[in-house]
Every structure is written in C-alpha cells, then in structure tokens.
Short mmCIF file of C-alpha atoms and ligand atoms in Angstrom, two decimals:
data_model
loop_
_atom_site.label_atom_id
_atom_site.label_comp_id
_atom_site.label_asym_id
_atom_site.label_seq_id
_atom_site.Cartn_x
_atom_site.Cartn_y
_atom_site.Cartn_z
CA MET A 24 107.78 115.47 117.63
CA LYS A 25 110.70 115.26 115.23
CA ILE A 26 111.57 112.03 113.44
CA PRO A 27 115.07 110.47 113.49
CA VAL A 28 116.15 110.25 109.86
CA SER A 29 119.14 108.15 108.85
CA GLU A 30 119.16 109.24 105.20
CA ILE A 31 117.08 110.73 102.39
CA PHE A 32 118.09 109.92 98.82
CA TYR A 33 116.82 109.50 95.28
CA SER A 34 117.33 106.09 93.69
CA ILE A 35 115.71 103.16 91.91
CA GLN A 36 113.53 100.89 94.03
CA GLY A 37 115.43 97.63 94.14
CA GLU A 38 112.84 95.18 95.51
CA GLY A 39 109.21 94.13 95.46
CA LYS A 40 106.20 95.32 93.49
CA PHE A 41 107.80 98.59 92.33
CA ALA A 42 111.30 97.29 91.59
CA GLY A 43 112.84 99.49 88.91
CA HIS A 44 110.77 102.60 89.73
CA PRO A 45 112.51 105.90 90.43
CA SER A 46 111.82 106.66 94.07
CA VAL A 47 112.77 109.06 96.81
CA PHE A 48 113.66 107.21 99.99
CA VAL A 49 113.27 108.44 103.54
CA ARG A 50 115.05 106.05 105.86
CA VAL A 51 114.11 106.52 109.50
CA GLY A 52 116.33 105.45 112.39
CA GLY A 53 115.30 102.88 115.01
CA CYS A 54 113.62 99.49 114.91
CA ASN A 55 111.72 97.30 117.36
CA LEU A 56 113.54 94.18 116.04
CA LYS A 57 117.22 93.32 115.56
CA CYS A 58 117.25 90.40 113.07
CA PRO A 59 120.59 88.91 114.12
CA GLY A 60 120.22 86.20 111.44
CA PHE A 61 120.80 88.67 108.56
CA GLY A 62 124.50 89.10 107.73
CA GLU A 63 127.45 89.66 110.02
CA MET A 64 125.97 92.92 111.34
CA GLY A 65 122.46 91.45 111.69
CA CYS A 66 120.02 93.64 109.75
CA ASP A 67 121.26 94.89 106.35
CA SER A 68 120.24 98.43 107.36
CA TYR A 69 122.17 98.16 110.65
CA TYR A 70 123.18 101.84 110.49
CA ALA A 71 119.46 102.73 110.76
CA VAL A 72 118.83 100.25 113.57
CA ASP A 73 121.91 99.99 115.78
CA LYS A 74 121.88 102.75 118.42
CA ALA A 75 125.67 103.03 117.99
CA TYR A 76 124.85 105.01 114.80
CA LYS A 77 122.28 107.24 116.52
CA ASP A 78 124.51 110.31 116.30
CA GLU A 79 124.33 110.03 112.51
CA TRP A 80 120.52 110.25 112.56
CA LYS A 81 119.14 113.73 112.07
CA LEU A 82 116.01 114.78 113.94
CA MET A 83 113.72 116.28 111.30
CA SER A 84 110.21 117.71 111.27
CA VAL A 85 107.82 116.60 108.53
CA GLU A 86 108.24 120.04 106.92
CA GLU A 87 112.02 119.58 106.79
CA ILE A 88 111.57 116.11 105.24
CA GLU A 89 109.14 117.55 102.67
CA LYS A 90 111.65 120.25 101.75
CA GLU A 91 114.33 117.62 101.18
CA ILE A 92 112.17 115.29 99.09
CA GLY A 93 110.83 118.30 97.18
CA LYS A 94 114.20 118.48 95.37
CA TYR A 95 113.29 115.32 93.44
CA LEU A 96 109.59 115.85 92.72
CA LYS A 97 110.18 116.93 89.09
CA PHE A 98 110.94 113.22 88.45
CA LYS A 99 107.51 112.24 89.86
CA PRO A 100 109.10 109.61 92.08
CA HIS A 101 107.39 107.16 94.35
CA LEU A 102 107.91 108.01 97.98
CA VAL A 103 109.37 105.09 99.91
CA ILE A 104 109.51 105.34 103.68
CA THR A 105 111.83 102.71 105.02
CA GLY A 106 114.08 102.05 107.97
CA GLY A 107 114.60 100.78 110.55
CA GLU A 108 110.91 100.50 111.28
CA PRO A 109 108.92 103.51 110.00
CA MET A 110 105.74 102.63 111.85
CA LEU A 111 107.40 103.48 115.16
CA TYR A 112 106.62 107.03 113.99
CA PHE A 113 103.25 106.51 112.30
CA LYS A 114 101.66 109.45 114.12
CA GLU A 115 104.51 111.84 113.36
CA LEU A 116 104.69 110.74 109.69
CA TYR A 117 100.95 111.13 109.09
CA PRO A 118 101.01 114.74 107.77
CA LEU A 119 103.56 113.62 105.16
CA ILE A 120 101.24 110.79 104.07
CA GLU A 121 98.31 113.20 103.90
CA ARG A 122 100.13 115.80 101.82
CA PHE A 123 102.27 113.74 99.41
CA ARG A 124 100.78 113.62 95.91
CA GLY A 125 101.72 110.26 94.48
CA VAL A 126 102.32 106.65 95.43
CA VAL A 127 103.66 106.02 98.93
CA THR A 128 105.22 102.70 99.90
CA ILE A 129 106.06 102.01 103.52
CA GLU A 130 108.51 99.16 104.09
CA THR A 131 107.57 97.64 107.42
CA ASN A 132 107.97 94.51 109.50
CA ALA A 133 104.18 94.76 110.17
CA THR A 134 104.38 94.37 113.94
CA ILE A 135 103.08 97.79 115.03
CA GLU A 136 99.34 98.37 115.15
CA ILE A 137 97.82 101.44 113.45
CA ASP A 138 94.33 102.83 113.94
CA PHE A 139 93.22 103.06 110.28
CA GLU A 140 90.01 104.88 111.21
CA LYS A 141 91.86 107.63 113.03
CA TYR A 142 94.58 107.81 110.33
CA PRO A 143 92.56 106.96 107.18
CA LYS A 144 95.16 108.09 104.62
CA TYR A 145 97.18 105.02 105.55
CA LYS A 146 94.52 103.04 103.66
CA ASP A 147 95.98 104.43 100.39
CA VAL A 148 99.53 103.44 101.29
CA VAL A 149 101.20 100.39 99.80
CA PHE A 150 102.69 98.55 102.76
CA ALA A 151 105.58 96.31 101.74
CA MET A 152 105.01 93.86 104.59
CA SER A 153 108.37 92.29 105.14
CA VAL A 154 107.30 89.98 107.93
CA LYS A 155 110.35 88.27 109.34
CA LEU A 156 110.74 84.49 109.14
CA SER A 157 112.91 82.21 111.28
CA ASN A 158 116.05 83.05 109.21
CA SER A 159 115.92 86.55 110.77
CA GLY A 160 116.96 85.02 114.10
CA GLU A 161 114.06 86.77 115.86
CA GLU A 162 111.64 84.99 118.21
CA TYR A 163 108.31 84.06 116.59
CA LYS A 164 106.17 86.00 119.04
CA LYS A 165 108.15 89.20 118.40
CA ARG A 166 108.22 88.98 114.60
CA VAL A 167 104.74 87.61 113.72
CA LYS A 168 101.73 89.64 114.89
CA LYS A 169 98.87 88.13 112.95
CA GLU A 170 96.23 90.69 113.94
CA VAL A 171 98.51 93.55 112.85
CA ILE A 172 99.32 91.83 109.54
CA LYS A 173 95.63 91.25 108.86
CA SER A 174 94.78 94.84 109.65
CA TYR A 175 97.43 96.22 107.22
CA ALA A 176 96.49 93.72 104.52
CA LEU A 177 92.74 94.40 104.65
CA ASN A 178 92.72 98.15 105.38
CA ALA A 179 95.42 98.94 102.81
CA PRO A 180 94.61 96.39 100.09
CA LYS A 181 97.37 97.48 97.67
CA SER A 182 99.89 96.15 100.21
CA PHE A 183 101.98 93.09 99.48
CA PHE A 184 104.17 90.58 101.30
CA LYS A 185 107.91 90.50 100.83
CA PHE A 186 109.92 87.65 102.34
CA VAL A 187 113.65 87.04 102.49
CA VAL A 188 114.26 83.40 101.54
CA ASP A 189 117.30 81.10 101.65
CA ARG A 190 115.58 77.68 101.92
CA ASP A 191 112.15 76.08 101.78
CA LEU A 192 110.14 78.38 104.03
CA LYS A 193 106.74 77.62 102.50
CA GLU A 194 105.17 76.49 105.77
CA GLU A 195 106.30 79.64 107.54
CA ILE A 196 105.08 81.85 104.69
CA GLU A 197 101.68 80.13 104.63
CA ASP A 198 101.44 80.52 108.40
CA VAL A 199 102.03 84.29 108.12
CA VAL A 200 99.80 84.89 105.09
CA GLY A 201 96.91 82.58 106.06
CA ASP A 202 93.93 83.30 103.81
CA LEU A 203 94.93 86.88 102.95
CA ARG A 204 94.97 87.54 99.20
CA ASN A 205 97.75 90.16 98.97
CA LYS A 206 100.54 89.30 96.53
CA ILE A 207 103.57 87.42 97.85
CA TYR A 208 107.10 88.33 96.73
CA CYS A 209 110.14 86.28 97.75
CA MET A 210 113.66 87.57 97.40
CA PRO A 211 117.00 85.89 98.03
CA LEU A 212 118.75 86.42 101.33
CA GLY A 213 122.05 88.20 100.73
CA SER A 214 123.85 91.21 102.12
CA ASP A 215 126.26 91.23 99.15
CA LYS A 216 126.23 90.14 95.50
CA GLU A 217 128.00 86.84 96.18
CA GLU A 218 125.50 85.70 98.83
CA LEU A 219 122.59 86.92 96.70
CA GLU A 220 123.81 84.87 93.72
CA ILE A 221 124.15 81.74 95.86
CA ASN A 222 120.52 81.99 97.04
CA ALA A 223 118.85 83.40 93.88
CA PRO A 224 118.52 80.17 91.81
CA PHE A 225 116.84 78.35 94.71
CA VAL A 226 114.43 81.26 95.32
CA PHE A 227 113.61 81.41 91.58
CA GLU A 228 112.60 77.70 91.62
CA PHE A 229 110.84 78.08 94.97
CA CYS A 230 108.67 80.89 93.53
CA LEU A 231 107.85 78.89 90.40
CA LYS A 232 106.86 75.86 92.44
CA ASN A 233 104.60 77.78 94.83
CA GLY A 234 103.17 80.50 92.58
CA TYR A 235 104.94 83.37 94.39
CA CYS A 236 106.45 86.40 92.64
CA TYR A 237 110.24 86.52 92.48
CA SER A 238 111.90 89.78 93.45
CA ASP A 239 115.55 90.44 92.88
CA ARG A 240 117.46 92.99 94.97
CA ILE A 241 118.81 95.35 92.33
CA HIS A 242 120.67 97.66 94.70
CA ILE A 243 122.55 94.77 96.40
CA ARG A 244 123.41 93.24 93.03
CA LEU A 245 124.80 96.54 91.74
CA PHE A 246 126.14 98.26 94.86
CA GLY A 247 126.48 95.67 97.66
CA LYS A 248 126.39 97.28 101.11
CA LYS A 249 126.83 100.87 99.92
CA LYS A 250 124.57 103.39 101.70
CA GLY A 251 122.37 106.04 100.03
CA ILE A 252 121.49 103.81 97.07
S1 SF4 B 14 112.92 94.46 110.99
FE1 SF4 B 14 113.99 95.18 109.16
S2 SF4 B 14 115.01 97.08 109.81
FE2 SF4 B 14 114.36 96.01 111.68
S3 SF4 B 14 116.17 94.85 112.30
FE3 SF4 B 14 114.91 93.48 111.02
S4 SF4 B 14 115.67 93.72 108.90
FE4 SF4 B 14 116.46 95.44 110.13
#
C-alpha cells in the first residue's frame, strides 16, 4: 500500500534530543488525534492532519520515498519520520526502516501499538514520544495509552519523551512516564515566535526545578508557521 505524504524536505531538526542536527523529514498525512488545544487551527501540523488538505498529500511507495530522500544522503542526515501520525503506517514504512543506513527518529503520539517481535528493526528507532497532555484538548483515554508507551520505551530504549508545556504539568508528566527511565524533554507551547517566547521562560524554570531537559523549537523561533522547514 502507498503512504500519504504531505511533504519531504531537508532541514535542521528543531526539537528534542537531536535539535540542531541536519535531517531529512518525511511528513506523512493523517492522524488519529486532532489536538484542538494547539493554536487556532488545532495541531501545528494541521495541513498533515486535516482531511481538507488531503488533496495535497501525495500517495508514495517506499521506493519513491527512498528516491526522494536519496537526494540528501551526501549530507549523512538523520531520517525523521513525522506527521500527522506516522505509526498509522508502521507496516508500510517498515521496509524504509529496514533499509535506511543511519539514525531514524519517528515523531509519534505513542498511541498505536506495534508488534516489535514481528517488526524488530523498530527496536533501533528513536521514538520521540510526544504524548499529549491536557493542553492538547484531547480526551485522556484517547491520548494516553500506557501499555503502548511502555512498549515503545522498553523495546526501543533510545526513545525519549517530548512534552509541550505552558504551565505546571508535572503531575500529568509523571502519570505518563511512571517508572520508565527514558529522558524527558519539555518544550514551550507556541505556534509562532511570540507565543513561544511567552511560554519559554516558564518552561526553562519548570525543567530546572524538575530535572527535565529543556528543548527549544528552533524552526518556530526562526520561521513561525512556514511549511517545509
Ligand atoms: S497528535 Fe500530533 S500530529 Fe496529531 S493532531 Fe496532535 S499535534 Fe497534530
């Protein structure tokens, strides 16, 4: 089956553990959540989530995706698969994961179960588990799937947590993470530079106080809502 792709581009990773690293991004279309709490359009990648933009998504085979990302391989980039929610297509994406030589990060809301024994190469993937908190506007039972989170965290141990924060959400973060040992990154909520700058000082202090890693959002700071960055 082909995969709906919203965009493929070469850029600098703006968030999380690999912030600052040159990366080739494959952004798939479609998500199982909506996150109405994030910005006036809901999710900040609304054009890869909202079905109104479906006509802009290109159905691509893994071979076609590989050909496109191959243009940037001389830079030895990380491969970042993002969305939308990439794990909607975990079966279709698997040959790409098996064949890519280098670090693969998958940015996911960690709500979709994967069989790590049947698809063992996912154990080498770095899952950026951006589990949604109450500020996403999603219902708890849709956004927090503890068994799925545990399975990603333990089967793919290089994975980390990445939370969007705009107030003291420590209790919610602790509830999601439990006794898992994967690193925790918090980044300021903000769909543009102004909103990011309002929330950043609080998140900085919040990280210091709780021993979490602070992550900025380089692409929003530099380019706001621009696509393909
Ligand atoms: S889970 Fe991520 S991609 Fe999906 S709607 Fe929420 S913020 Fe957007």
